[in-house]
Amino acid sequence: MIFPEAAIGARAWPADLAFAVTHRFGAEGVRVLSGRAVAGIEAAGDRTLVRTDRGEAVEADVVVAGLGIEPETALARGAGIAVSDGVDVDDRMRTGAPDVYAAGDVARFPCPALGERRRVEHEDAALSTGRIAGRNMCGGDERYHGLPFFYSDLFDLGYEAVGTLDARHETTASWKAPFREGVVYYEDAGVVRGVLLWGTFGQVDAARALVGREAAPRGDDLRAISG
Ligand SMILES: Cc1cc2nc3c(=O)[nH]c(=O)nc-3n(C[C@H](O)[C@H](O)[C@H](O)COP(=O)(O)OP(=O)(O)OC[C@H]3O[C@@H](n4cnc5c(N)ncnc54)[C@H](O)[C@@H]3O)c2cc1C
């Protein structure tokens, strides 16, 4: 696994959690090459050679590139619809053009609890915004109040999260079992921006209610949510 950060998830998780996860990948037999970029990929017989910017050459049977996406906005732009990083929509999923809606990965919607517009590449947002766009296209008048929600599983570890997970924000972790079960709160300028429920399930709605709140999530709040 080759990536430029110091640890897996380093941009999203507090450093101690990111390094614990990276250590776990190593213990599971994954060769982790952190702090490196892929400099080139070339054929080597029936295998593939991946070269890093540190001069290493890694032989592979299969290469999986997880590099993110760029939203395809040419169709909307060509129609004179406002686009930035995605197609700009309001909270009803309407674009700037009459009777034209956008939803899912490509839509950039207002997110008041985070104080910014967001484009979210996750199933939950695609389903929710798609449903609202469809209903409004049929004459409804529904607004999207959703917050980004996402989840993943890593070996026997798993998490659910809402809001923005940015390791540059101030983080407060409450662990029941270190790096296995706990909650991490992300604060920026005194406002809760994200909640990471690590091995902690059934608390997504409680976590959503915290995002956008000005009070720091300590004391009773921590205990209430981490059970
Ligand atoms: C490898 C991978 C793993 C993922 N894992 C997760 C996960 O674990 N959890 C999670 O929440 N999300 C995950 N996602 C993200 C999730 O799949 C997307 O957020 C979701 O599918 C977005 O739905 P969508 O309808 O907006 O776009 P898409 O599912 O991309 O659908 C858009 C469709 O529009 C079609 N299209 C594009 N342009 C045109 C055109 N001009 N005319 C007609 N049709 C067009 C495309 O062919 C495509 O079928 C993953 C994505 C990938 C790629």
mmCIF file with all atom_site columns, N, CA and C in Angstrom, residues 15-60:
data_model
loop_
_atom_site.group_PDB
_atom_site.id
_atom_site.type_symbol
_atom_site.label_atom_id
_atom_site.label_alt_id
_atom_site.label_comp_id
_atom_site.label_asym_id
_atom_site.label_entity_id
_atom_site.label_seq_id
_atom_site.pdbx_PDB_ins_code
_atom_site.Cartn_x
_atom_site.Cartn_y
_atom_site.Cartn_z
_atom_site.occupancy
_atom_site.B_iso_or_equiv
_atom_site.pdbx_formal_charge
_atom_site.auth_seq_id
_atom_site.auth_comp_id
_atom_site.auth_asym_id
_atom_site.auth_atom_id
_atom_site.pdbx_PDB_model_num
ATOM 1   N N  . ALA A 1 15 ? -3.602 11.457  14.999  1.00 0.00 ? 15 ALA A N  1
ATOM 2   C CA . ALA A 1 15 ? -2.367 10.735  14.643  1.00 0.00 ? 15 ALA A CA 1
ATOM 3   C C  . ALA A 1 15 ? -2.253 9.395   15.356  1.00 0.00 ? 15 ALA A C  1
ATOM 4   N N  . ASP A 1 16 ? -2.608 9.331   16.646  1.00 0.00 ? 16 ASP A N  1
ATOM 5   C CA . ASP A 1 16 ? -2.434 8.052   17.357  1.00 0.00 ? 16 ASP A CA 1
ATOM 6   C C  . ASP A 1 16 ? -3.328 6.965   16.771  1.00 0.00 ? 16 ASP A C  1
ATOM 7   N N  . LEU A 1 17 ? -4.543 7.323   16.379  1.00 0.00 ? 17 LEU A N  1
ATOM 8   C CA . LEU A 1 17 ? -5.439 6.344   15.765  1.00 0.00 ? 17 LEU A CA 1
ATOM 9   C C  . LEU A 1 17 ? -4.915 5.933   14.382  1.00 0.00 ? 17 LEU A C  1
ATOM 10  N N  . ALA A 1 18 ? -4.455 6.924   13.613  1.00 0.00 ? 18 ALA A N  1
ATOM 11  C CA . ALA A 1 18 ? -3.949 6.631   12.264  1.00 0.00 ? 18 ALA A CA 1
ATOM 12  C C  . ALA A 1 18 ? -2.751 5.672   12.335  1.00 0.00 ? 18 ALA A C  1
ATOM 13  N N  . PHE A 1 19 ? -1.861 5.895   13.286  1.00 0.00 ? 19 PHE A N  1
ATOM 14  C CA . PHE A 1 19 ? -0.699 5.005   13.393  1.00 0.00 ? 19 PHE A CA 1
ATOM 15  C C  . PHE A 1 19 ? -1.097 3.625   13.915  1.00 0.00 ? 19 PHE A C  1
ATOM 16  N N  . ALA A 1 20 ? -2.094 3.573   14.794  1.00 0.00 ? 20 ALA A N  1
ATOM 17  C CA . ALA A 1 20 ? -2.565 2.268   15.282  1.00 0.00 ? 20 ALA A CA 1
ATOM 18  C C  . ALA A 1 20 ? -3.162 1.457   14.125  1.00 0.00 ? 20 ALA A C  1
ATOM 19  N N  . VAL A 1 21 ? -3.919 2.116   13.265  1.00 0.00 ? 21 VAL A N  1
ATOM 20  C CA . VAL A 1 21 ? -4.514 1.415   12.114  1.00 0.00 ? 21 VAL A CA 1
ATOM 21  C C  . VAL A 1 21 ? -3.403 0.954   11.160  1.00 0.00 ? 21 VAL A C  1
ATOM 22  N N  . THR A 1 22 ? -2.428 1.811   10.928  1.00 0.00 ? 22 THR A N  1
ATOM 23  C CA . THR A 1 22 ? -1.314 1.461   10.041  1.00 0.00 ? 22 THR A CA 1
ATOM 24  C C  . THR A 1 22 ? -0.549 0.255   10.587  1.00 0.00 ? 22 THR A C  1
ATOM 25  N N  . HIS A 1 23 ? -0.323 0.250   11.890  1.00 0.00 ? 23 HIS A N  1
ATOM 26  C CA . HIS A 1 23 ? 0.357  -0.888  12.532  1.00 0.00 ? 23 HIS A CA 1
ATOM 27  C C  . HIS A 1 23 ? -0.472 -2.160  12.325  1.00 0.00 ? 23 HIS A C  1
ATOM 28  N N  . ARG A 1 24 ? -1.774 -2.032  12.445  1.00 0.00 ? 24 ARG A N  1
ATOM 29  C CA . ARG A 1 24 ? -2.653 -3.196  12.280  1.00 0.00 ? 24 ARG A CA 1
ATOM 30  C C  . ARG A 1 24 ? -2.561 -3.755  10.856  1.00 0.00 ? 24 ARG A C  1
ATOM 31  N N  . PHE A 1 25 ? -2.535 -2.860  9.861   1.00 0.00 ? 25 PHE A N  1
ATOM 32  C CA . PHE A 1 25 ? -2.382 -3.322  8.471   1.00 0.00 ? 25 PHE A CA 1
ATOM 33  C C  . PHE A 1 25 ? -1.092 -4.124  8.323   1.00 0.00 ? 25 PHE A C  1
ATOM 34  N N  . GLY A 1 26 ? -0.014 -3.617  8.931   1.00 0.00 ? 26 GLY A N  1
ATOM 35  C CA . GLY A 1 26 ? 1.265  -4.322  8.874   1.00 0.00 ? 26 GLY A CA 1
ATOM 36  C C  . GLY A 1 26 ? 1.156  -5.691  9.530   1.00 0.00 ? 26 GLY A C  1
ATOM 37  N N  . ALA A 1 27 ? 0.489  -5.735  10.691  1.00 0.00 ? 27 ALA A N  1
ATOM 38  C CA . ALA A 1 27 ? 0.335  -7.004  11.421  1.00 0.00 ? 27 ALA A CA 1
ATOM 39  C C  . ALA A 1 27 ? -0.496 -8.003  10.625  1.00 0.00 ? 27 ALA A C  1
ATOM 40  N N  . GLU A 1 28 ? -1.348 -7.492  9.751   1.00 0.00 ? 28 GLU A N  1
ATOM 41  C CA . GLU A 1 28 ? -2.187 -8.372  8.927   1.00 0.00 ? 28 GLU A CA 1
ATOM 42  C C  . GLU A 1 28 ? -1.465 -8.813  7.652   1.00 0.00 ? 28 GLU A C  1
ATOM 43  N N  . GLY A 1 29 ? -0.211 -8.375  7.508   1.00 0.00 ? 29 GLY A N  1
ATOM 44  C CA . GLY A 1 29 ? 0.584  -8.829  6.377   1.00 0.00 ? 29 GLY A CA 1
ATOM 45  C C  . GLY A 1 29 ? 0.625  -7.861  5.205   1.00 0.00 ? 29 GLY A C  1
ATOM 46  N N  . VAL A 1 30 ? 0.094  -6.668  5.393   1.00 0.00 ? 30 VAL A N  1
ATOM 47  C CA . VAL A 1 30 ? 0.125  -5.677  4.313   1.00 0.00 ? 30 VAL A CA 1
ATOM 48  C C  . VAL A 1 30 ? 1.448  -4.911  4.391   1.00 0.00 ? 30 VAL A C  1
ATOM 49  N N  . ARG A 1 31 ? 2.160  -4.836  3.287   1.00 0.00 ? 31 ARG A N  1
ATOM 50  C CA . ARG A 1 31 ? 3.393  -4.042  3.257   1.00 0.00 ? 31 ARG A CA 1
ATOM 51  C C  . ARG A 1 31 ? 2.993  -2.593  3.030   1.00 0.00 ? 31 ARG A C  1
ATOM 52  N N  . VAL A 1 32 ? 3.187  -1.765  4.040   1.00 0.00 ? 32 VAL A N  1
ATOM 53  C CA . VAL A 1 32 ? 2.746  -0.373  3.973   1.00 0.00 ? 32 VAL A CA 1
ATOM 54  C C  . VAL A 1 32 ? 3.938  0.515   3.653   1.00 0.00 ? 32 VAL A C  1
ATOM 55  N N  . LEU A 1 33 ? 3.877  1.234   2.528   1.00 0.00 ? 33 LEU A N  1
ATOM 56  C CA . LEU A 1 33 ? 4.933  2.174   2.153   1.00 0.00 ? 33 LEU A CA 1
ATOM 57  C C  . LEU A 1 33 ? 4.351  3.575   2.270   1.00 0.00 ? 33 LEU A C  1
ATOM 58  N N  . SER A 1 34 ? 4.427  4.135   3.464   1.00 0.00 ? 34 SER A N  1
ATOM 59  C CA . SER A 1 34 ? 3.869  5.470   3.697   1.00 0.00 ? 34 SER A CA 1
ATOM 60  C C  . SER A 1 34 ? 4.899  6.531   3.316   1.00 0.00 ? 34 SER A C  1
ATOM 61  N N  . GLY A 1 35 ? 4.442  7.772   3.212   1.00 0.00 ? 35 GLY A N  1
ATOM 62  C CA . GLY A 1 35 ? 5.362  8.864   2.901   1.00 0.00 ? 35 GLY A CA 1
ATOM 63  C C  . GLY A 1 35 ? 5.944  8.797   1.509   1.00 0.00 ? 35 GLY A C  1
ATOM 64  N N  . ARG A 1 36 ? 5.265  8.119   0.607   1.00 0.00 ? 36 ARG A N  1
ATOM 65  C CA . ARG A 1 36 ? 5.775  7.980   -0.765  1.00 0.00 ? 36 ARG A CA 1
ATOM 66  C C  . ARG A 1 36 ? 4.655  8.226   -1.761  1.00 0.00 ? 36 ARG A C  1
ATOM 67  N N  . ALA A 1 37 ? 5.022  8.700   -2.927  1.00 0.00 ? 37 ALA A N  1
ATOM 68  C CA . ALA A 1 37 ? 4.057  8.812   -4.020  1.00 0.00 ? 37 ALA A CA 1
ATOM 69  C C  . ALA A 1 37 ? 4.426  7.783   -5.082  1.00 0.00 ? 37 ALA A C  1
ATOM 70  N N  . VAL A 1 38 ? 3.450  7.393   -5.872  1.00 0.00 ? 38 VAL A N  1
ATOM 71  C CA . VAL A 1 38 ? 3.732  6.510   -7.011  1.00 0.00 ? 38 VAL A CA 1
ATOM 72  C C  . VAL A 1 38 ? 4.315  7.375   -8.123  1.00 0.00 ? 38 VAL A C  1
ATOM 73  N N  . ALA A 1 39 ? 5.512  7.002   -8.575  1.00 0.00 ? 39 ALA A N  1
ATOM 74  C CA . ALA A 1 39 ? 6.180  7.805   -9.607  1.00 0.00 ? 39 ALA A CA 1
ATOM 75  C C  . ALA A 1 39 ? 5.968  7.220   -10.996 1.00 0.00 ? 39 ALA A C  1
ATOM 76  N N  . GLY A 1 40 ? 5.654  5.921   -11.068 1.00 0.00 ? 40 GLY A N  1
ATOM 77  C CA . GLY A 1 40 ? 5.453  5.312   -12.386 1.00 0.00 ? 40 GLY A CA 1
ATOM 78  C C  . GLY A 1 40 ? 4.951  3.887   -12.263 1.00 0.00 ? 40 GLY A C  1
ATOM 79  N N  . ILE A 1 41 ? 4.266  3.451   -13.293 1.00 0.00 ? 41 ILE A N  1
ATOM 80  C CA . ILE A 1 41 ? 3.789  2.064   -13.355 1.00 0.00 ? 41 ILE A CA 1
ATOM 81  C C  . ILE A 1 41 ? 4.162  1.521   -14.730 1.00 0.00 ? 41 ILE A C  1
ATOM 82  N N  . GLU A 1 42 ? 4.832  0.352   -14.741 1.00 0.00 ? 42 GLU A N  1
ATOM 83  C CA . GLU A 1 42 ? 5.249  -0.180  -16.044 1.00 0.00 ? 42 GLU A CA 1
ATOM 84  C C  . GLU A 1 42 ? 5.067  -1.695  -16.082 1.00 0.00 ? 42 GLU A C  1
ATOM 85  N N  . ALA A 1 43 ? 4.940  -2.230  -17.270 1.00 0.00 ? 43 ALA A N  1
ATOM 86  C CA . ALA A 1 43 ? 4.793  -3.675  -17.432 1.00 0.00 ? 43 ALA A CA 1
ATOM 87  C C  . ALA A 1 43 ? 6.141  -4.339  -17.204 1.00 0.00 ? 43 ALA A C  1
ATOM 88  N N  . ALA A 1 44 ? 6.116  -5.519  -16.538 1.00 0.00 ? 44 ALA A N  1
ATOM 89  C CA . ALA A 1 44 ? 7.329  -6.307  -16.320 1.00 0.00 ? 44 ALA A CA 1
ATOM 90  C C  . ALA A 1 44 ? 6.960  -7.756  -16.579 1.00 0.00 ? 44 ALA A C  1
ATOM 91  N N  . GLY A 1 45 ? 7.013  -8.169  -17.835 1.00 0.00 ? 45 GLY A N  1
ATOM 92  C CA . GLY A 1 45 ? 6.555  -9.507  -18.200 1.00 0.00 ? 45 GLY A CA 1
ATOM 93  C C  . GLY A 1 45 ? 5.053  -9.607  -17.967 1.00 0.00 ? 45 GLY A C  1
ATOM 94  N N  . ASP A 1 46 ? 4.658  -10.643 -17.227 1.00 0.00 ? 46 ASP A N  1
ATOM 95  C CA . ASP A 1 46 ? 3.228  -10.771 -16.953 1.00 0.00 ? 46 ASP A CA 1
ATOM 96  C C  . ASP A 1 46 ? 2.856  -10.101 -15.626 1.00 0.00 ? 46 ASP A C  1
ATOM 97  N N  . ARG A 1 47 ? 3.790  -9.342  -15.078 1.00 0.00 ? 47 ARG A N  1
ATOM 98  C CA . ARG A 1 47 ? 3.502  -8.627  -13.841 1.00 0.00 ? 47 ARG A CA 1
ATOM 99  C C  . ARG A 1 47 ? 3.616  -7.124  -14.091 1.00 0.00 ? 47 ARG A C  1
ATOM 100 N N  . THR A 1 48 ? 3.421  -6.370  -13.010 1.00 0.00 ? 48 THR A N  1
ATOM 101 C CA . THR A 1 48 ? 3.478  -4.919  -13.119 1.00 0.00 ? 48 THR A CA 1
ATOM 102 C C  . THR A 1 48 ? 4.474  -4.388  -12.103 1.00 0.00 ? 48 THR A C  1
ATOM 103 N N  . LEU A 1 49 ? 5.236  -3.397  -12.516 1.00 0.00 ? 49 LEU A N  1
ATOM 104 C CA . LEU A 1 49 ? 6.233  -2.805  -11.629 1.00 0.00 ? 49 LEU A CA 1
ATOM 105 C C  . LEU A 1 49 ? 5.749  -1.398  -11.249 1.00 0.00 ? 49 LEU A C  1
ATOM 106 N N  . VAL A 1 50 ? 5.620  -1.181  -9.947  1.00 0.00 ? 50 VAL A N  1
ATOM 107 C CA . VAL A 1 50 ? 5.205  0.145   -9.468  1.00 0.00 ? 50 VAL A CA 1
ATOM 108 C C  . VAL A 1 50 ? 6.423  0.813   -8.855  1.00 0.00 ? 50 VAL A C  1
ATOM 109 N N  . ARG A 1 51 ? 6.777  1.971   -9.382  1.00 0.00 ? 51 ARG A N  1
ATOM 110 C CA . ARG A 1 51 ? 7.952  2.675   -8.863  1.00 0.00 ? 51 ARG A CA 1
ATOM 111 C C  . ARG A 1 51 ? 7.503  3.819   -7.954  1.00 0.00 ? 51 ARG A C  1
ATOM 112 N N  . THR A 1 52 ? 8.214  3.970   -6.826  1.00 0.00 ? 52 THR A N  1
ATOM 113 C CA . THR A 1 52 ? 7.879  5.056   -5.904  1.00 0.00 ? 52 THR A CA 1
ATOM 114 C C  . THR A 1 52 ? 8.850  6.215   -6.112  1.00 0.00 ? 52 THR A C  1
ATOM 115 N N  . ASP A 1 53 ? 8.503  7.365   -5.558  1.00 0.00 ? 53 ASP A N  1
ATOM 116 C CA . ASP A 1 53 ? 9.389  8.521   -5.702  1.00 0.00 ? 53 ASP A CA 1
ATOM 117 C C  . ASP A 1 53 ? 10.633 8.407   -4.823  1.00 0.00 ? 53 ASP A C  1
ATOM 118 N N  . ARG A 1 54 ? 10.752 7.312   -4.075  1.00 0.00 ? 54 ARG A N  1
ATOM 119 C CA . ARG A 1 54 ? 11.996 7.077   -3.327  1.00 0.00 ? 54 ARG A CA 1
ATOM 120 C C  . ARG A 1 54 ? 12.874 6.044   -4.027  1.00 0.00 ? 54 ARG A C  1
ATOM 121 N N  . GLY A 1 55 ? 12.468 5.695   -5.237  1.00 0.00 ? 55 GLY A N  1
ATOM 122 C CA . GLY A 1 55 ? 13.304 4.799   -6.025  1.00 0.00 ? 55 GLY A CA 1
ATOM 123 C C  . GLY A 1 55 ? 13.011 3.325   -5.829  1.00 0.00 ? 55 GLY A C  1
ATOM 124 N N  . GLU A 1 56 ? 12.022 2.994   -4.987  1.00 0.00 ? 56 GLU A N  1
ATOM 125 C CA . GLU A 1 56 ? 11.697 1.577   -4.815  1.00 0.00 ? 56 GLU A CA 1
ATOM 126 C C  . GLU A 1 56 ? 10.932 1.064   -6.021  1.00 0.00 ? 56 GLU A C  1
ATOM 127 N N  . ALA A 1 57 ? 11.028 -0.249  -6.264  1.00 0.00 ? 57 ALA A N  1
ATOM 128 C CA . ALA A 1 57 ? 10.247 -0.890  -7.332  1.00 0.00 ? 57 ALA A CA 1
ATOM 129 C C  . ALA A 1 57 ? 9.482  -2.052  -6.692  1.00 0.00 ? 57 ALA A C  1
ATOM 130 N N  . VAL A 1 58 ? 8.173  -1.992  -6.770  1.00 0.00 ? 58 VAL A N  1
ATOM 131 C CA . VAL A 1 58 ? 7.327  -3.008  -6.146  1.00 0.00 ? 58 VAL A CA 1
ATOM 132 C C  . VAL A 1 58 ? 6.657  -3.815  -7.251  1.00 0.00 ? 58 VAL A C  1
ATOM 133 N N  . GLU A 1 59 ? 6.876  -5.125  -7.222  1.00 0.00 ? 59 GLU A N  1
ATOM 134 C CA . GLU A 1 59 ? 6.233  -5.994  -8.234  1.00 0.00 ? 59 GLU A CA 1
ATOM 135 C C  . GLU A 1 59 ? 4.823  -6.327  -7.795  1.00 0.00 ? 59 GLU A C  1
ATOM 136 N N  . ALA A 1 60 ? 3.889  -6.291  -8.742  1.00 0.00 ? 60 ALA A N  1
ATOM 137 C CA . ALA A 1 60 ? 2.499  -6.544  -8.363  1.00 0.00 ? 60 ALA A CA 1
ATOM 138 C C  . ALA A 1 60 ? 1.802  -7.389  -9.430  1.00 0.00 ? 60 ALA A C  1
#
